[in-house]
Tab-separated table of C-alpha atoms in Angstrom:
chain	number	residue	atom	x	y	z
L	1	MET	CA	32.862	-60.217	-80.826
L	2	THR	CA	29.609	-61.012	-81.561
L	3	THR	CA	27.162	-58.275	-82.938
L	4	GLN	CA	24.435	-56.248	-80.676
L	5	ARG	CA	21.128	-58.042	-81.057
L	6	THR	CA	18.020	-55.510	-80.919
L	7	ALA	CA	14.571	-56.196	-79.565
L	8	ALA	CA	13.245	-57.798	-82.052
L	9	ASP	CA	15.762	-60.770	-82.829
L	10	TRP	CA	14.797	-61.381	-79.487
L	11	GLU	CA	10.983	-61.335	-80.337
L	12	PHE	CA	9.445	-64.478	-78.673
L	13	GLU	CA	7.473	-66.649	-81.164
L	14	LYS	CA	3.887	-66.101	-81.155
L	15	GLY	CA	1.208	-68.538	-80.788
L	16	GLY	CA	2.328	-70.573	-77.460
L	17	ARG	CA	-0.368	-72.044	-74.985
L	18	MET	CA	1.241	-73.334	-72.317
L	19	ASN	CA	-0.835	-43.810	-46.151
L	20	VAL	CA	-4.467	-45.030	-44.914
L	21	PRO	CA	-6.240	-46.816	-46.711
L	22	SER	CA	-4.296	-50.075	-47.391
L	23	THR	CA	-2.651	-50.535	-51.147
L	24	ALA	CA	-2.172	-53.840	-49.947
L	25	PRO	CA	-3.272	-56.655	-53.154
L	26	THR	CA	-6.795	-56.291	-54.119
L	27	ALA	CA	-9.044	-58.728	-54.846
L	28	ALA	CA	-10.113	-57.546	-58.085
L	29	PRO	CA	-7.939	-57.271	-60.945
L	30	ALA	CA	-7.810	-55.569	-63.516
L	31	LYS	CA	-8.880	-57.160	-66.711
L	32	PRO	CA	-6.691	-58.123	-69.177
L	33	PRO	CA	-6.370	-56.016	-72.671
L	34	ALA	CA	-8.272	-58.972	-74.825
L	35	PRO	CA	-9.921	-61.845	-73.815
L	36	ARG	CA	-7.247	-65.267	-74.166
L	37	PRO	CA	-8.797	-68.909	-73.957
L	38	PRO	CA	-7.953	-70.674	-70.754
L	39	GLY	CA	-4.311	-72.717	-70.472
L	40	ARG	CA	-2.067	-69.993	-71.523
L	41	VAL	CA	1.820	-69.594	-70.378
L	42	LEU	CA	2.817	-66.771	-68.182
L	43	ALA	CA	6.766	-66.760	-68.618
L	44	MET	CA	8.249	-65.051	-64.809
L	45	PHE	CA	11.999	-63.792	-64.965
L	46	PRO	CA	13.166	-63.347	-61.305
L	47	GLY	CA	14.502	-60.344	-59.905
L	48	GLN	CA	17.226	-60.086	-57.024
L	49	GLY	CA	17.211	-62.682	-54.469
L	50	SER	CA	17.397	-65.585	-57.254
L	51	GLN	CA	20.831	-65.585	-57.760
L	52	ARG	CA	23.421	-68.413	-56.511
L	53	PRO	CA	27.066	-69.079	-56.758
L	54	GLY	CA	27.683	-71.195	-59.910
L	55	MET	CA	23.816	-70.497	-61.305
L	56	ALA	CA	25.663	-70.837	-65.155
L	57	ARG	CA	27.976	-73.577	-64.595
L	58	ASP	CA	24.855	-76.317	-65.803
L	59	LEU	CA	23.416	-73.933	-68.407
L	60	LEU	CA	27.033	-73.716	-69.974
L	61	ARG	CA	27.725	-77.439	-69.940
L	62	HIS	CA	24.652	-78.640	-71.591
L	63	HIS	CA	23.552	-75.129	-73.686
L	64	GLY	CA	26.921	-73.797	-73.575
L	65	ALA	CA	26.563	-73.263	-78.022
L	66	ILE	CA	23.721	-70.789	-76.749
L	67	ALA	CA	24.156	-69.418	-73.664
L	68	GLY	CA	28.060	-68.822	-74.485
L	69	PRO	CA	27.884	-66.388	-76.655
L	70	LEU	CA	24.988	-64.754	-75.279
L	71	LEU	CA	26.688	-64.240	-71.782
L	72	LEU	CA	30.631	-63.580	-73.288
L	73	GLU	CA	28.118	-60.356	-75.071
L	74	ALA	CA	27.401	-59.188	-71.967
L	75	ASP	CA	30.896	-59.414	-70.329
L	76	LEU	CA	31.881	-57.422	-73.276
L	77	ALA	CA	29.243	-54.935	-73.076
L	78	LEU	CA	29.344	-54.139	-69.505
L	79	GLY	CA	33.170	-54.499	-68.630
L	80	LEU	CA	32.246	-57.082	-66.106
L	81	PRO	CA	33.006	-60.822	-65.796
L	82	LEU	CA	29.941	-61.741	-66.159
L	83	THR	CA	30.452	-65.557	-67.152
L	84	GLU	CA	33.087	-65.987	-64.734
L	85	ILE	CA	31.532	-64.680	-61.819
L	86	CYS	CA	27.962	-66.861	-62.594
L	87	THR	CA	30.108	-69.852	-63.409
L	88	LEU	CA	32.709	-69.738	-60.605
L	89	GLY	CA	31.427	-66.757	-58.345
L	90	THR	CA	31.323	-66.545	-54.395
L	91	ALA	CA	27.844	-65.592	-53.198
L	92	GLU	CA	30.075	-62.657	-51.558
L	93	ASP	CA	31.096	-62.030	-55.189
L	94	LEU	CA	27.968	-61.547	-56.323
L	95	ALA	CA	26.084	-60.091	-53.279
L	96	ALA	CA	27.189	-56.352	-54.738
L	97	THR	CA	24.033	-55.012	-56.266
L	98	GLU	CA	26.117	-53.440	-58.821
L	99	ILE	CA	27.142	-57.681	-59.816
L	100	THR	CA	23.470	-58.824	-58.684
L	101	GLN	CA	21.498	-57.178	-60.996
L	102	PRO	CA	23.459	-58.064	-64.605
L	103	ALA	CA	23.877	-61.264	-63.418
L	104	VAL	CA	20.347	-62.185	-62.526
L	105	VAL	CA	19.283	-60.343	-66.107
L	106	ALA	CA	22.388	-62.228	-68.399
L	107	MET	CA	21.560	-65.657	-67.172
L	108	SER	CA	17.641	-65.234	-67.467
L	109	LEU	CA	17.927	-64.223	-71.309
L	110	ALA	CA	20.792	-67.320	-72.019
L	111	VAL	CA	17.979	-69.256	-70.027
L	112	LEU	CA	15.108	-67.105	-72.073
L	113	GLU	CA	16.737	-67.851	-75.723
L	114	VAL	CA	17.788	-71.649	-74.979
L	115	LEU	CA	13.828	-72.118	-74.155
L	116	ARG	CA	12.772	-70.504	-77.652
L	117	ARG	CA	15.840	-72.336	-80.077
L	118	GLU	CA	15.933	-75.774	-78.564
L	119	GLY	CA	11.857	-76.319	-77.302
L	120	HIS	CA	10.517	-73.458	-79.309
L	121	PHE	CA	9.032	-71.392	-75.747
L	122	ALA	CA	6.353	-69.156	-76.847
L	123	PRO	CA	4.419	-68.014	-73.974
L	124	GLY	CA	1.043	-65.296	-74.352
L	125	ALA	CA	2.518	-63.444	-72.014
L	126	VAL	CA	5.434	-61.800	-69.912
L	127	THR	CA	5.948	-60.562	-66.719
L	128	GLY	CA	8.818	-59.843	-64.541
L	129	HIS	CA	9.923	-59.532	-60.285
L	130	SER	CA	11.097	-56.246	-59.876
L	131	LEU	CA	14.290	-56.012	-61.832
L	132	GLY	CA	12.956	-59.333	-63.688
L	133	GLU	CA	10.897	-56.852	-65.125
L	134	TYR	CA	13.475	-55.430	-67.386
L	135	THR	CA	14.027	-59.203	-68.976
L	136	ALA	CA	10.298	-59.114	-69.723
L	137	LEU	CA	10.700	-56.409	-71.074
L	138	VAL	CA	13.327	-57.644	-73.784
L	139	ALA	CA	11.605	-60.947	-74.294
L	140	ALA	CA	8.508	-58.826	-75.070
L	141	GLY	CA	9.808	-56.512	-77.819
L	142	VAL	CA	10.476	-53.300	-75.601
L	143	LEU	CA	13.890	-53.280	-74.537
L	144	ALA	CA	17.367	-54.548	-76.772
L	145	PRO	CA	18.929	-56.728	-74.613
L	146	LEU	CA	22.113	-55.049	-74.588
L	147	ASP	CA	20.261	-51.920	-73.184
L	148	ALA	CA	18.414	-53.512	-70.291
L	149	LEU	CA	21.359	-54.889	-69.157
L	150	ARG	CA	23.172	-51.541	-69.511
L	151	LEU	CA	19.876	-49.835	-67.696
L	152	VAL	CA	20.680	-52.809	-64.957
L	153	GLN	CA	24.420	-52.124	-64.381
L	154	ILE	CA	23.314	-48.398	-63.249
L	155	ARG	CA	20.121	-48.937	-61.513
L	156	GLY	CA	22.153	-50.858	-59.377
L	157	ARG	CA	25.150	-48.583	-58.720
L	158	LEU	CA	22.717	-45.854	-58.029
L	159	MET	CA	21.448	-48.394	-55.451
L	160	ALA	CA	24.132	-49.319	-54.296
L	161	ASP	CA	25.119	-45.286	-53.645
L	162	VAL	CA	21.525	-44.855	-52.035
L	163	GLY	CA	23.127	-47.940	-49.829
L	164	LYS	CA	26.023	-46.308	-48.219
L	165	LEU	CA	24.456	-43.081	-48.307
L	166	THR	CA	21.528	-43.997	-45.747
L	167	PRO	CA	21.867	-46.907	-42.718
L	168	GLY	CA	18.784	-49.304	-44.838
L	169	GLY	CA	17.267	-52.658	-44.889
L	170	MET	CA	14.932	-54.964	-45.749
L	171	ALA	CA	12.903	-57.753	-43.905
L	172	ALA	CA	10.398	-60.792	-44.659
L	173	VAL	CA	7.630	-60.943	-42.825
L	174	ILE	CA	5.724	-63.849	-42.739
L	175	GLY	CA	2.202	-65.466	-41.319
L	176	LEU	CA	0.284	-61.616	-40.941
L	177	ASP	CA	-1.693	-60.558	-43.952
L	178	ALA	CA	-0.694	-57.512	-46.065
L	179	ALA	CA	-3.031	-54.851	-43.984
L	180	GLU	CA	-1.199	-55.523	-41.080
L	181	VAL	CA	2.244	-55.425	-42.034
L	182	GLU	CA	1.030	-51.883	-43.597
L	183	ALA	CA	-0.349	-51.346	-40.177
L	184	VAL	CA	3.537	-52.622	-38.253
L	185	CYS	CA	4.289	-50.333	-40.915
L	186	ARG	CA	2.742	-46.717	-39.750
L	187	GLN	CA	2.946	-48.189	-35.598
L	188	ALA	CA	6.914	-48.314	-36.729
L	189	ALA	CA	7.357	-44.609	-38.244
L	190	GLY	CA	8.147	-43.091	-34.961
L	191	HIS	CA	11.438	-45.060	-35.496
L	192	GLY	CA	12.080	-43.596	-38.989
L	193	LEU	CA	10.446	-44.269	-42.459
L	194	VAL	CA	9.876	-48.119	-43.281
L	195	GLU	CA	7.315	-49.155	-46.154
L	196	VAL	CA	5.675	-52.450	-47.677
L	197	ALA	CA	8.580	-53.349	-50.496
L	198	ASN	CA	7.084	-56.469	-51.921
L	199	TYR	CA	3.699	-57.724	-51.994
L	200	ASN	CA	4.972	-61.504	-52.858
L	201	GLU	CA	2.253	-63.458	-51.184
L	202	ALA	CA	-1.064	-62.729	-49.245
L	203	ARG	CA	0.901	-63.691	-45.855
L	204	GLN	CA	4.661	-63.487	-47.138
L	205	THR	CA	5.439	-58.985	-47.379
L	206	VAL	CA	8.642	-57.963	-47.115
L	207	ILE	CA	9.383	-54.078	-45.668
L	208	SER	CA	11.979	-52.216	-46.484
L	209	GLY	CA	13.787	-48.729	-44.823
L	210	GLU	CA	16.004	-47.471	-42.284
L	211	ALA	CA	17.115	-50.080	-40.228
L	212	PRO	CA	15.656	-48.976	-37.014
L	213	ALA	CA	12.726	-48.577	-38.397
L	214	VAL	CA	12.648	-52.191	-39.920
L	215	ALA	CA	14.047	-53.245	-36.434
L	216	ALA	CA	11.475	-51.795	-34.351
L	217	ALA	CA	9.362	-53.466	-37.370
L	218	CYS	CA	9.976	-56.753	-36.912
L	219	GLU	CA	9.391	-56.764	-33.413
L	220	LEU	CA	5.743	-55.243	-34.193
L	221	ALA	CA	5.054	-57.638	-36.263
L	222	LEU	CA	6.202	-60.448	-33.887
L	223	ALA	CA	4.045	-59.064	-31.392
L	224	ARG	CA	0.726	-59.174	-33.718
L	225	GLY	CA	1.530	-63.282	-34.274
L	226	ALA	CA	3.775	-63.687	-37.086
L	227	GLU	CA	5.663	-66.459	-37.481
L	228	ARG	CA	8.551	-64.921	-38.297
L	229	ALA	CA	10.437	-61.556	-39.401
L	230	LYS	CA	13.990	-62.222	-40.637
L	231	ALA	CA	16.214	-59.447	-42.488
L	232	LEU	CA	17.034	-59.999	-45.824
L	233	PRO	CA	21.076	-59.696	-46.822
L	234	VAL	CA	20.817	-56.914	-49.550
L	235	GLY	CA	22.642	-54.084	-49.943
L	236	ALA	CA	20.050	-51.251	-49.440
L	237	PRO	CA	16.674	-50.386	-48.511
L	238	PHE	CA	15.333	-51.560	-52.206
L	239	HIS	CA	11.642	-49.675	-53.819
L	240	CYS	CA	11.194	-47.478	-50.580
L	241	SER	CA	10.646	-43.707	-50.560
L	242	LEU	CA	14.121	-43.627	-49.841
L	243	MET	CA	15.163	-44.691	-53.380
L	244	ALA	CA	13.322	-41.555	-54.842
L	245	GLY	CA	16.543	-39.271	-54.637
L	246	ILE	CA	17.671	-41.451	-57.563
L	247	GLU	CA	15.273	-41.213	-60.140
L	248	ALA	CA	15.654	-38.344	-62.076
L	249	GLU	CA	18.772	-39.440	-62.560
L	250	PHE	CA	17.664	-43.212	-63.482
L	251	ALA	CA	15.275	-41.380	-66.346
L	252	ALA	CA	17.682	-39.559	-68.184
L	253	GLU	CA	19.177	-43.138	-68.909
L	254	LEU	CA	15.511	-44.379	-70.073
L	255	SER	CA	14.724	-40.814	-72.293
L	256	ARG	CA	18.326	-42.730	-74.050
L	257	CYS	CA	17.541	-46.238	-74.509
L	258	HIS	CA	14.040	-46.846	-77.778
L	259	PHE	CA	11.220	-48.286	-76.229
L	260	ALA	CA	8.898	-50.164	-77.897
L	261	ASP	CA	5.270	-51.581	-77.937
L	262	PRO	CA	4.918	-54.715	-76.496
L	263	ARG	CA	4.188	-57.559	-79.041
L	264	THR	CA	3.928	-60.256	-76.239
L	265	PRO	CA	1.544	-58.658	-73.455
L	266	VAL	CA	3.693	-57.684	-70.388
L	267	LEU	CA	2.682	-57.173	-66.425
L	268	SER	CA	3.614	-54.902	-64.803
L	269	SER	CA	4.788	-55.394	-61.266
L	270	VAL	CA	4.534	-51.828	-59.978
L	271	THR	CA	0.721	-51.837	-61.132
L	272	GLY	CA	-0.236	-55.539	-61.108
L	273	GLY	CA	-1.890	-54.652	-64.946
L	274	TRP	CA	-0.677	-54.598	-68.496
L	275	ILE	CA	2.038	-52.309	-70.083
L	276	ARG	CA	-0.096	-50.353	-72.814
L	277	SER	CA	3.269	-49.330	-74.691
L	278	GLY	CA	6.880	-48.516	-74.796
L	279	TRP	CA	6.768	-44.776	-72.824
L	280	HIS	CA	4.062	-46.624	-70.416
L	281	ALA	CA	6.340	-48.885	-69.847
L	282	ARG	CA	9.831	-46.329	-69.523
L	283	GLU	CA	7.516	-44.311	-67.009
L	284	LEU	CA	7.018	-47.831	-65.200
L	285	LEU	CA	10.372	-48.985	-64.437
L	286	ARG	CA	11.660	-44.989	-63.475
L	287	ARG	CA	8.247	-45.335	-60.578
L	288	GLN	CA	10.154	-49.009	-59.514
L	289	LEU	CA	12.475	-47.701	-58.094
L	290	ALA	CA	10.829	-46.140	-55.117
L	291	ALA	CA	7.207	-48.438	-55.391
L	292	PRO	CA	6.450	-51.860	-54.313
L	293	VAL	CA	6.382	-54.980	-56.244
L	294	ARG	CA	2.120	-55.653	-56.595
L	295	TRP	CA	3.641	-59.826	-57.420
L	296	VAL	CA	0.263	-60.900	-55.424
L	297	ASP	CA	-2.145	-58.629	-57.835
L	298	VAL	CA	0.508	-59.717	-61.293
L	299	LEU	CA	-0.308	-63.896	-60.349
L	300	HIS	CA	-4.065	-62.478	-60.197
L	301	THR	CA	-4.500	-60.510	-63.504
L	302	ALA	CA	-2.011	-63.493	-65.448
L	303	HIS	CA	-5.170	-66.304	-63.830
L	304	ALA	CA	-8.682	-63.581	-64.416
L	305	GLY	CA	-6.923	-63.257	-67.721
L	306	GLY	CA	-6.809	-67.772	-68.305
L	307	TYR	CA	-2.976	-67.691	-67.935
L	308	GLY	CA	-3.172	-71.255	-66.106
L	309	HIS	CA	0.806	-72.462	-66.861
L	310	PHE	CA	3.424	-69.825	-65.033
L	311	VAL	CA	7.316	-71.030	-66.022
L	312	GLU	CA	9.473	-69.671	-64.122
L	313	VAL	CA	12.549	-68.299	-66.699
L	314	GLY	CA	15.873	-68.258	-64.480
L	315	PRO	CA	18.074	-68.645	-62.350
L	316	GLY	CA	16.049	-69.567	-58.641
L	317	ARG	CA	12.488	-71.698	-57.367
L	318	VAL	CA	11.415	-68.053	-55.845
L	319	LEU	CA	8.776	-67.219	-58.417
L	320	SER	CA	7.635	-70.706	-58.755
L	321	ALA	CA	6.898	-70.711	-54.707
L	322	PHE	CA	5.123	-67.404	-55.237
L	323	ALA	CA	2.724	-68.992	-57.845
L	324	ARG	CA	1.981	-72.346	-56.399
L	325	HIS	CA	0.340	-70.683	-53.027
L	326	THR	CA	-1.572	-67.793	-55.107
L	327	VAL	CA	-3.268	-69.400	-57.123
L	328	GLN	CA	-3.345	-73.381	-56.568
L	329	GLU	CA	-4.858	-74.825	-59.534
L	330	ALA	CA	-1.850	-73.762	-61.501
L	331	VAL	CA	0.855	-75.572	-63.767
L	332	VAL	CA	3.839	-73.972	-62.458
L	333	ARG	CA	7.655	-74.535	-63.804
L	334	SER	CA	11.244	-73.811	-63.230
L	335	THR	CA	14.447	-73.570	-65.205
L	336	ASN	CA	16.720	-73.628	-61.641
L	337	ASP	CA	18.824	-76.885	-63.185
L	338	ALA	CA	19.560	-78.711	-66.330
L	339	ARG	CA	17.266	-80.999	-65.723
L	340	ARG	CA	14.119	-78.742	-65.173
L	341	ILE	CA	15.411	-76.751	-68.472
L	342	ALA	CA	15.103	-80.285	-70.244
L	343	SER	CA	11.983	-81.722	-69.052
L	344	LEU	CA	10.790	-77.712	-70.236
L	345	ILE	CA	12.123	-78.479	-73.978
L	346	ASN	CA	11.239	-82.133	-74.205
L	347	ASP	CA	7.204	-80.978	-73.182
L	348	ASN	CA	7.613	-78.416	-75.691
L	349	THR	CA	8.921	-80.045	-78.427
L	350	SER	CA	5.884	-83.393	-77.852
L	351	HIS	CA	3.685	-80.600	-77.536
L	352	GLN	CA	4.253	-79.414	-80.853
L	353	GLU	CA	4.707	-82.277	-82.811
L	354	LYS	CA	1.150	-83.426	-81.665
L	355	ASP	CA	-0.113	-80.086	-83.028
L	356	MET	CA	1.621	-80.585	-86.392
L	357	SER	CA	0.723	-84.445	-86.377
């Protein structure tokens, strides 16, 4: 059995280059804590929804010496066969929220370590979409990796419990501005609670709440001219007021973990701004349960701070698409498969060799 790593062991190497009025994303995001040269790298860590069957297969085949022990450590710490589920499991095996959340975080941490050891990957800042914020905090030296995995396992269980007690759901509304989607939610309030859960793109917004209200909001959105309004296959109504009831219990779990001050700048998806301290990070994770994901603001804040390269670290390419649509001049990379990981490693190594010549 491997020994538990501390947050410092996982710390990034330094110097990387590469309800009215509306709460929709603002045009003028907060400034970062200090000026940074243009073109620096922002590492983005995915959340729930980026999982897929067999997502660990390529990683273990090509980088097993690094990824294998890390995934095994997660298996032993959580008492879950995550390695098997991420390699051989079906979509149904990955569907349970209490499985999905630690699986996505474990995969992202494994990819991160491969990039660090083989490609000297050292971004200037990190961020994560909802669940991905836990991975970002590990990358920034705020949380120990096993603490993050245990927290997301508990988080997933608590969220799943809400879903069992309250018939709820989520839906993606495409083709309307965020302010219009907020108006739709207010209009559908007679059917129950429904709120904006994710501000993903300028014209892609996710809503969450009680099932009848979500269905009514989708119909109203289509009537307003939305291109699509489709239900999402999730186990609970995430990022809305229905999750407020589990905040106190989860806050007690957060209080048992040490949160260090960030050693790499971290952007929070709760506020779209920079995390100031370990205490601030802990408080934002509590608030995150019932608060919307402000991903548009995250990307605008990063871009305003001189970050021109966006690298999605972990399974899927969802965040890469959001980045391309929101910051069109950005250079965007993903690590969804062995080919993309190898390309990023080779590019990073090549750049370092040029710097040393």
